[in-house]
Short mmCIF file of C-alpha atoms and ligand atoms in Angstrom, two decimals:
data_model
loop_
_atom_site.label_atom_id
_atom_site.label_comp_id
_atom_site.label_asym_id
_atom_site.label_seq_id
_atom_site.Cartn_x
_atom_site.Cartn_y
_atom_site.Cartn_z
CA UNK A 112 -14.80 -2.64 18.47
CA UNK A 113 -13.25 -6.02 19.01
CA UNK A 114 -10.57 -7.89 17.10
CA UNK A 115 -10.16 -11.65 17.59
CA UNK A 116 -7.24 -13.71 16.40
CA UNK A 117 -8.37 -17.32 16.25
CA UNK A 118 -5.47 -19.82 15.90
CA UNK A 119 -3.71 -17.66 13.33
CA UNK A 120 -0.58 -19.02 11.64
CA UNK A 121 1.43 -17.70 8.73
CA UNK A 122 4.04 -19.53 6.69
CA UNK A 123 6.23 -18.24 3.90
CA UNK A 124 7.04 -21.40 1.94
CA UNK A 125 7.87 -23.94 4.64
CA UNK A 126 9.00 -21.29 7.08
CA UNK A 127 6.54 -20.59 9.93
CA UNK A 128 6.60 -16.88 10.73
CA UNK A 129 3.55 -16.78 13.04
CA UNK A 130 2.46 -19.79 15.05
CA UNK A 131 -1.07 -20.41 16.32
CA UNK A 132 -1.88 -16.95 17.67
CA UNK A 133 -5.12 -16.45 19.57
CA UNK A 134 -5.92 -13.17 21.33
CA UNK A 135 -8.56 -10.48 21.68
CA UNK A 136 -8.07 -6.71 21.29
CA UNK A 137 -10.69 -4.20 22.44
CA UNK A 138 -11.46 -0.49 22.00
CA UNK A 139 -10.27 1.69 24.86
CA UNK A 140 -6.78 0.19 24.94
CA UNK A 141 -3.25 0.88 23.81
CA UNK A 142 -1.47 -2.37 22.94
CA UNK A 143 2.32 -2.44 22.85
CA UNK A 144 3.35 -5.07 20.31
CA UNK A 145 6.95 -5.88 21.15
CA UNK A 146 9.53 -8.46 20.19
CA UNK A 147 13.05 -8.66 18.84
CA UNK A 148 13.72 -8.04 15.15
CA UNK A 149 12.45 -10.99 13.14
CA UNK A 150 9.86 -11.98 15.79
CA UNK A 151 6.98 -11.51 13.33
CA UNK A 152 5.57 -8.08 14.31
CA UNK A 153 5.41 -6.75 10.75
CA UNK A 154 3.85 -9.99 9.50
CA UNK A 155 1.22 -9.83 12.24
CA UNK A 156 0.46 -6.23 11.23
CA UNK A 157 0.22 -7.26 7.57
CA UNK A 158 -2.43 -9.84 8.46
CA UNK A 159 -4.30 -7.39 10.66
CA UNK A 160 -4.29 -4.66 8.01
CA UNK A 161 -5.40 -7.15 5.29
CA UNK A 162 -2.20 -6.66 3.26
CA UNK A 163 -1.74 -10.43 3.57
CA UNK A 164 -3.89 -13.36 4.74
CA UNK A 165 -3.20 -16.10 7.32
CA UNK A 166 -2.14 -19.57 6.15
CA UNK A 167 -4.33 -21.00 8.92
CA UNK A 168 -6.86 -19.51 11.33
CA UNK A 169 -8.97 -16.38 11.11
CA UNK A 170 -9.01 -12.78 12.26
CA UNK A 171 -12.42 -11.33 13.11
CA UNK A 172 -13.45 -7.70 13.46
CA UNK A 173 -16.67 -7.54 15.46
CA UNK A 174 -17.35 -11.10 14.37
CA UNK A 175 -16.60 -10.58 10.65
CA UNK A 176 -13.80 -12.55 9.03
CA UNK A 177 -11.49 -9.85 7.63
CA UNK A 178 -10.03 -12.17 4.96
CA UNK A 179 -13.57 -12.68 3.59
CA UNK A 180 -14.56 -9.06 4.04
CA UNK A 181 -11.39 -6.90 4.01
CA UNK A 182 -13.34 -3.65 3.57
CA UNK A 183 -14.80 -3.96 7.08
CA UNK A 184 -11.23 -3.64 8.39
CA UNK A 185 -9.92 -1.17 5.79
CA UNK A 186 -12.79 1.26 6.35
CA UNK A 187 -11.91 1.48 10.04
CA UNK A 188 -8.14 1.45 9.81
CA UNK A 189 -5.36 4.00 10.16
CA UNK A 190 -1.90 2.62 9.48
CA UNK A 191 1.60 4.04 9.81
CA UNK A 192 4.08 1.75 8.07
CA UNK A 193 7.63 1.40 9.30
CA UNK A 194 9.21 3.40 6.51
CA UNK A 195 6.97 6.27 5.54
CA UNK A 196 7.53 6.83 1.86
CA UNK A 197 6.49 10.41 1.27
CA UNK A 198 6.36 11.78 -2.25
CA UNK A 199 9.19 14.35 -2.27
CA UNK A 200 7.60 16.75 -4.76
CA UNK A 201 4.31 17.15 -2.92
CA UNK A 202 3.67 19.56 -0.05
CA UNK A 203 2.14 18.15 3.13
CA UNK A 204 -1.29 19.55 2.19
CA UNK A 205 -1.13 17.95 -1.26
CA UNK A 206 0.03 14.65 0.21
CA UNK A 207 -2.70 14.44 2.84
CA UNK A 208 -5.37 15.64 0.40
CA UNK A 209 -4.30 12.91 -2.03
CA UNK A 210 -4.60 10.18 0.62
CA UNK A 211 -7.87 11.62 1.91
CA UNK A 212 -9.20 11.12 -1.65
CA UNK A 213 -7.92 7.53 -1.75
CA UNK A 214 -9.57 6.87 1.61
CA UNK A 215 -12.86 8.06 0.18
CA UNK A 216 -13.34 10.94 2.61
CA UNK A 217 -16.22 13.25 1.67
CA UNK A 218 -14.76 15.95 -0.64
CA UNK A 219 -16.37 18.83 1.27
CA UNK A 220 -14.70 17.83 4.53
CA UNK A 221 -11.21 17.08 3.20
CA UNK A 222 -9.82 20.63 3.44
CA UNK A 223 -10.76 21.36 7.09
CA UNK A 224 -9.87 17.81 8.11
CA UNK A 225 -6.38 18.10 6.57
CA UNK A 226 -5.87 21.53 8.21
CA UNK A 227 -6.88 20.09 11.56
CA UNK A 228 -4.37 17.21 11.25
CA UNK A 229 -1.59 19.54 10.10
CA UNK A 230 -2.19 21.66 13.18
CA UNK A 231 -2.32 18.64 15.47
CA UNK A 232 1.16 17.64 14.33
CA UNK A 233 2.60 21.17 14.26
CA UNK A 234 3.08 21.08 10.53
CA UNK A 235 1.14 24.25 9.69
CA UNK A 236 4.28 26.47 9.47
CA UNK A 237 5.76 24.10 6.86
CA UNK A 238 2.81 23.47 4.56
CA UNK A 239 4.24 25.34 1.60
CA UNK A 240 7.48 23.31 1.56
CA UNK A 241 7.89 20.13 -0.43
CA UNK A 242 8.16 16.92 1.58
CA UNK A 243 11.60 16.22 0.10
CA UNK A 244 12.95 19.12 2.18
CA UNK A 245 11.42 17.85 5.47
CA UNK A 246 13.50 16.38 8.29
CA UNK A 247 12.98 12.73 9.34
CA UNK A 248 10.84 13.80 12.31
CA UNK A 249 8.67 16.04 10.13
CA UNK A 250 8.13 13.20 7.62
CA UNK A 251 7.18 10.93 10.50
CA UNK A 252 4.61 13.49 11.66
CA UNK A 253 3.16 13.64 8.13
CA UNK A 254 2.90 9.83 8.23
CA UNK A 255 1.12 10.01 11.59
CA UNK A 256 -1.29 12.67 10.27
CA UNK A 257 -1.94 10.40 7.28
CA UNK A 258 -2.70 7.47 9.60
CA UNK A 259 -5.37 9.56 11.34
CA UNK A 260 -7.16 10.61 8.14
CA UNK A 261 -10.85 9.77 8.27
CA UNK A 262 -10.92 9.32 12.05
CA UNK A 263 -10.15 5.58 12.09
CA UNK A 264 -11.27 3.40 15.00
CA UNK A 265 -8.34 0.99 14.70
CA UNK A 266 -4.92 2.61 14.58
CA UNK A 267 -1.81 0.56 13.87
CA UNK A 268 1.52 2.33 14.15
CA UNK A 269 4.80 0.61 13.33
CA UNK A 270 7.67 2.30 15.22
CA UNK A 271 5.72 5.57 15.62
CA UNK A 272 8.31 7.60 17.52
CA UNK A 273 11.21 7.06 15.12
CA UNK A 274 12.96 10.36 14.43
CA UNK A 275 10.94 12.38 16.94
CA UNK A 276 12.56 14.55 19.60
CA UNK A 277 11.65 14.19 23.31
CA UNK A 278 9.02 16.94 23.23
CA UNK A 279 7.35 15.43 20.16
CA UNK A 280 7.38 12.02 21.84
CA UNK A 281 5.65 13.45 24.87
CA UNK A 282 3.00 15.14 22.70
CA UNK A 283 2.49 11.89 20.85
CA UNK A 284 2.05 9.98 24.09
CA UNK A 285 -0.66 12.39 25.24
CA UNK A 286 -2.35 12.14 21.85
CA UNK A 287 -2.27 8.31 21.99
CA UNK A 288 -3.92 8.36 25.40
CA UNK A 289 -6.68 10.59 24.05
CA UNK A 290 -7.20 8.54 20.88
CA UNK A 291 -7.24 5.21 22.69
CA UNK A 292 -10.15 6.22 24.93
CA UNK A 293 -12.56 5.02 22.27
CA UNK A 294 -10.31 3.17 19.83
CA UNK A 295 -7.94 0.23 19.45
CA UNK A 296 -4.39 1.53 19.25
CA UNK A 297 -1.53 -0.83 18.43
CA UNK A 298 2.04 0.37 18.76
CA UNK A 299 4.69 -1.97 17.37
CA UNK A 300 8.29 -1.47 18.38
CA UNK A 301 11.50 -3.30 19.16
CA UNK A 302 12.43 -0.51 21.59
CA UNK A 303 10.72 -1.56 24.78
CA UNK A 304 11.15 1.81 26.53
CA UNK A 305 8.99 3.39 23.79
CA UNK A 306 5.88 1.78 25.20
CA UNK A 307 6.80 1.89 28.89
CA UNK A 308 4.72 4.98 29.59
CA UNK A 309 2.12 4.49 26.88
CA UNK A 310 0.77 0.97 26.61
CA UNK A 311 -1.30 -0.60 29.37
CA UNK A 312 -1.56 -3.84 27.41
CA UNK A 313 1.42 -5.78 26.11
CA UNK A 314 1.80 -8.42 23.41
CA UNK A 315 5.23 -10.04 23.41
CA UNK A 316 6.18 -11.90 20.24
CA UNK A 317 9.18 -14.17 19.97
CA UNK A 318 9.97 -16.36 16.98
CA UNK A 319 6.38 -16.13 15.77
CA UNK A 320 4.78 -17.05 19.09
CA UNK A 321 2.88 -14.85 21.51
CA UNK A 322 4.86 -15.27 24.72
CA UNK A 323 2.69 -12.93 26.74
CA UNK A 324 -0.51 -11.01 26.27
CA UNK A 325 -2.18 -9.10 29.06
CA UNK A 326 -1.70 -6.03 31.21
CA UNK A 327 1.67 -4.39 31.65
CA UNK A 328 1.15 -4.31 35.42
CA UNK A 329 0.85 -8.08 35.49
CA UNK A 330 3.78 -8.44 33.09
CA UNK A 331 6.19 -6.49 35.31
CA UNK A 332 4.86 -7.75 38.65
CA UNK A 333 7.63 -10.25 39.32
CA UNK A 334 10.31 -7.82 38.11
CA UNK A 335 9.98 -4.89 40.51
CA UNK A 336 7.95 -3.03 37.90
CA UNK A 337 10.93 -3.00 35.54
CA UNK A 338 9.56 -3.45 32.03
CA UNK A 339 12.94 -3.94 30.34
CA UNK A 340 13.88 -6.66 32.79
CA UNK A 341 10.56 -8.45 32.38
CA UNK A 342 10.88 -8.21 28.61
CA UNK A 343 14.44 -9.57 28.63
CA UNK A 344 13.25 -12.51 30.69
CA UNK A 345 10.41 -13.28 28.27
CA UNK A 346 12.44 -12.99 25.08
CA UNK A 347 15.44 -14.86 26.50
CA UNK A 348 13.45 -17.77 27.95
P1 ADP B 1107 9.64 -8.19 12.78
O1 ADP B 1107 8.72 -7.17 12.20
O2 ADP B 1107 9.28 -8.60 14.17
O3 ADP B 1107 11.08 -7.78 12.68
P2 ADP B 1107 8.92 -9.79 10.45
O4 ADP B 1107 7.46 -10.05 10.51
O5 ADP B 1107 9.40 -8.72 9.51
O6 ADP B 1107 9.49 -9.55 11.93
O7 ADP B 1107 9.68 -11.13 10.04
C1 ADP B 1107 9.54 -12.35 10.73
C2 ADP B 1107 10.30 -13.44 9.99
O8 ADP B 1107 9.63 -13.74 8.77
C3 ADP B 1107 11.72 -13.05 9.63
O9 ADP B 1107 12.53 -14.19 9.84
C4 ADP B 1107 11.60 -12.71 8.17
O10 ADP B 1107 12.83 -13.00 7.50
C5 ADP B 1107 10.50 -13.64 7.67
N1 ADP B 1107 9.72 -13.03 6.56
C6 ADP B 1107 9.02 -11.90 6.61
N2 ADP B 1107 8.41 -11.64 5.42
C7 ADP B 1107 8.76 -12.68 4.60
C8 ADP B 1107 8.45 -13.02 3.22
N3 ADP B 1107 7.67 -12.24 2.48
N4 ADP B 1107 8.99 -14.16 2.73
C9 ADP B 1107 9.77 -14.97 3.51
N5 ADP B 1107 10.09 -14.71 4.79
C10 ADP B 1107 9.60 -13.57 5.34
#
């Protein structure tokens, strides 16, 4: 699949939050979307996930304008928002089954699919407990499982490793690599080290502008391979 941003701008009132963004994203890649707080990452994700529409410009998925035809994006999308709001009185099975229904997944396949995702995120031992009793990391893993419901081809994760311990982060990194082989994976974060080992492609946002988009190797070339240093240069300049 292919996503094209074509001169996309977004204003809230008179305030420009995203300015004239053009770029192309392709299956088979992990994109690290980075930028300081307030740079416009969440707004860009809102446009991409059809929660909001651009003020100017268009976003195309395989040539289709997603503002005109939001279902073409929604039917292919898995999304982890920044603050996963789990329903405290549901168990993880109930929660995922509920969202599988909303996503329109075939009823016969929901149960095995949910079991498979619970296992993938090591949640099987906790399925009988209510989500209100889960730790932050466990809730995050439920959110990640939810984002993968229905085998989406475009996966957008806002701060995916929040609350996870080092082992869980490593597992997640390996999973991302596997998923991205055939999909578009976008990881948004303001913690640059989070994407150092994961993303091969980088999108640097600053004050609503794309300051860099391309490979990480190219990005760090003039900085002795030091991603943090390269990033600091781009966001400071
Ligand atoms: P990031 O996710 O990179 O921290 P955001 O996309 O959340 O950045 O915000 C970018 C800028 O847009 C911020 O200055 C924020 O205050 C402003 N902004 C975001 N959403 C709105 C809104 N609904 N109305 C007005 N301003 C907004």
